[in-house]
Amino acid sequence: MKILGISAHYHDSAAALVVDGVPVAAVQEERLSRRKNDATFPISAIEWCLDRAGVDPSDLDAVVFYERSMLKFDRILTCALRAFPHSWRSFPNAIKNSLGEKVWVRGIITSHLGVPRRKIFFTDHHASHAAAALFSAPTRRAAILTADGVGEWATLTVGRGERRPDGAAEMTLQREIRFPHSLGMLYSTFTAYLGFAINEDEYKVMGLAAYGRPTMIEQVRTLIRSTPDGAFVLAPEYFEFQTTASRSYSSKFVDLFGPPRNPYDDIDLDSPEGRRFADCAASVQRVLEDVLVDIARQLRRETSLPDLCFGGGVALNGLANARILAESGFERVFVPPAPGDAGCALGAALYADRIYFGNPDRDVPDHPFWGPSVDAQELARASREDSHPVEELDDVPLMEAVADELAAGRIVGWMEGACEFGPRALGHRSILAAPHSREIRDRINRDIKRREEFRPFAPVVPAEAADRFFDLPPGGHRLGRFMSGVFPVRPEWRGRLAGVTHVDGSARVQVLERDMAPRLHALLEAYGRRTGIPVLLNTSFNVAGEPIVTRALEGYSTFRRCGIDLLVAGPTVVMKRGASPDRSLKEGVAWSSEGVARSGAV
Amino acid sequence: MPSVTKGAPLDRIMRPVHRWVWGDVDRRLRKLLTFADVETDGGRDILRAAEVTPDPLLRRLYLEHAIDELRHGELFRERGAALVRARRTWRKVLFAGNPLPGGHGLDDLSIEGQPDYRLLAFLHVAEKAAAGRFTIYRELVDDDPETRAIFEQILRDEVFHMNYTYTQLTRVSPQGYRRHVWHARAKRLWNRYLRIAAAMAGLFGGVALTAMYFVLLPPFVWFARRAERREPTGWTSISRNGNQSPRSQY
Ligand SMILES: [Fe+2]
Ligand SMILES: [Fe+2]
Ligand SMILES: [Fe+2]
């Protein structure tokens, strides 16, 4: 059976294709359209997935949309009614927004793909999150937890699932917490309050938290209160996200926490104001973790299962994931590489396959590489045309050469095979650098990523060596597979891993098994032979505000305009020239006064 | 500075409006922040052009061009941010929307699948308009040397952009370049019309929906509030499992 999953219209849309129970392609629209967090109907992603598998739209057995769009509209309308008359400003926009495209999903799918209506299916938003986590995890039976901002009505669900050896699969979500009571919205509200972009910069709050002390837990606890049954409610008077789209916190919130941060001010962590913001971040982070740990503990008691599958945008919070692993009683925690809404495209397709159609469950390959491949030839050609030194090397000499460059402090753009599905670069579209020096880290921040200094960079380490450098609890390897957990760097190594150790001594480490990315693994080993430390700084291959690069020429254009010294795609290695002759373009090739005069005449 | 950058006739006529916009610090910084986004978006589009063009010389030029535009975005953003910091009126700025006319964006240009001559003609026309407008803006911010310096710097680049796009257009389309430029001008006017039409439609739609909100919604408010009061807090058990139609959007 050929099943296409689609996630669209709110944040980071995506498509995924499942054939006979196994994913064959999945990609976020932004990676192809090159517009970050592109939420439009993912037509390029769909076309690419079908093309990749050689499938015509008419061959599809089902197209599955990741949520019930009318139910979501129902929530938007209901919230407008409840907030009457305060919602009058946001109402027209909310309706225009929804009626523009979002509620006509079935029609959009038929018109774009020409598939008949009977082949179009819908899943619950959180069922998609849950399926993405459960059916991609190497476990037979697991408890399920999903948490995000909001789907249709649910913001958090718990349940359980089973993948039996005979191929039967079962997934039941038992309970939910409903909008507006939402951990994701609580965290996003603080994201906005701290002057960052909602739905995008949540990880900045997590990075900032390490600089603060959780001195405002009591205040945060007045916003979110536990209920006797072990769930939580938000106190609505502190929030406005449920009534308006322009502001997520109320003036009562400001009374409680002080004036919000001006997004155009830098955060000065030495000033009382800067420390207050860091303390705010630390406090909401701590409360989020506490609430999740409590819910996970309750779930563990009820199910007595050793494994937990955790999905939804909140599962991107690596600190919370590590605490769930350490404190909830679950022995293993599985977070998929794309736990957010983009991953729902794959989740919806897997859900339909296993649950709606009852197809036999199959193991999903345990890696994130479902996107377009890099074409090394394309890179070689463009670089030669621009007279950049290009070499094409076999694997062994290539690893040695690149390891030499890394050890000499050079920054490497690394492209390899199919690109990652999900927000993290896990070794196929990465910027790599030596992990020991703050100077290199600062150079990456300044010349490439242009981001705040309080945001840490992550290390990647071969699984065999991980425990030597990082203090990983049992189950830590698994959480580190897709960079889903934050763990302490062993104190004796912090000095020599200064570029990847956060201010609190932690790191969001990727624990790399050889078979997941053999070439990066070989590079780590080669680097280890030189320096004694087989660890590299690994950050996503993009500059601020842009999606991660997908194709070779996108890597190349990024390499050309930022501080990356060396670009590798498959066997092709491109060095940056010393001086850029392109400056002369301005004086020479294109600059002619004749052009000016003529253009005035046309 | 070449004479073509003295500003389009329309912009010269609109001078009092421009003076009004730039005369006020709040409007000025809002305008700068809008420019920042427009230049950055334009830069990304041109970057895309560099990634997809089969022509190596154009790739190099587009790349230089994109780097310039991204830098302009940065310059505008920094200056806008500095003014925000000085003014302390940022909340108003952020949430008040952006009703003022923008800079020289690429109007949601789709880069993929476009022949280079079309893009070059379009860029040439857009850059020329921008250079003209920036010349006027530069004169209007005489009281603000730092903003003026940014316009001076950017203006030099815009003239380069205007020129290279033209020379390259004559290279890739020696026969048809005049036609392409006229076509790009017409397209630009059409886009402007569409933008205005869409804004008007949005406005009317907004008014109609607001009227509907106050007329049609009130009877249902009571029901919604009652339902809200009855809604249990904490966990809700999910009864949807299994009995939900896979084809239902509800
Ligand atoms: Fe979600
Ligand atoms: Fe510009
Ligand atoms: Fe320009």
PDB file of C-alpha atoms in Angstrom, chain A residues 143 158 175 293-308 324 327-332:
ATOM      1  CA  ALA A 143       3.595   3.923  27.069  1.00  0.00           C
ATOM      2  CA  VAL A 158      -1.189   9.734  27.346  1.00  0.00           C
ATOM      3  CA  ARG A 175      -6.630  10.688  28.323  1.00  0.00           C
ATOM      4  CA  VAL A 293       8.120  14.199  35.185  1.00  0.00           C
ATOM      5  CA  ASP A 294       4.991  13.955  37.356  1.00  0.00           C
ATOM      6  CA  ILE A 295       2.818  12.999  34.400  1.00  0.00           C
ATOM      7  CA  ALA A 296       5.381  10.485  33.135  1.00  0.00           C
ATOM      8  CA  ARG A 297       5.704   8.964  36.599  1.00  0.00           C
ATOM      9  CA  GLN A 298       1.955   8.536  36.852  1.00  0.00           C
ATOM     10  CA  LEU A 299       1.952   6.955  33.396  1.00  0.00           C
ATOM     11  CA  ARG A 300       4.755   4.596  34.329  1.00  0.00           C
ATOM     12  CA  ARG A 301       2.854   3.503  37.459  1.00  0.00           C
ATOM     13  CA  GLU A 302      -0.292   2.846  35.470  1.00  0.00           C
ATOM     14  CA  THR A 303       1.274   0.975  32.606  1.00  0.00           C
ATOM     15  CA  SER A 304       4.237  -0.689  34.336  1.00  0.00           C
ATOM     16  CA  LEU A 305       5.921  -0.581  30.949  1.00  0.00           C
ATOM     17  CA  PRO A 306       9.672   0.068  30.753  1.00  0.00           C
ATOM     18  CA  ASP A 307       9.542   2.073  27.518  1.00  0.00           C
ATOM     19  CA  LEU A 308       8.083   5.483  26.823  1.00  0.00           C
ATOM     20  CA  ILE A 324      11.951  12.150  32.385  1.00  0.00           C
ATOM     21  CA  GLU A 327      13.220  10.386  37.312  1.00  0.00           C
ATOM     22  CA  SER A 328      10.026   8.910  35.899  1.00  0.00           C
ATOM     23  CA  GLY A 329      10.976   5.249  36.186  1.00  0.00           C
ATOM     24  CA  PHE A 330      10.965   4.557  32.447  1.00  0.00           C
ATOM     25  CA  GLU A 331      14.076   2.698  31.375  1.00  0.00           C
ATOM     26  CA  ARG A 332      14.090   3.924  27.801  1.00  0.00           C
TER      27      ARG A 332
END
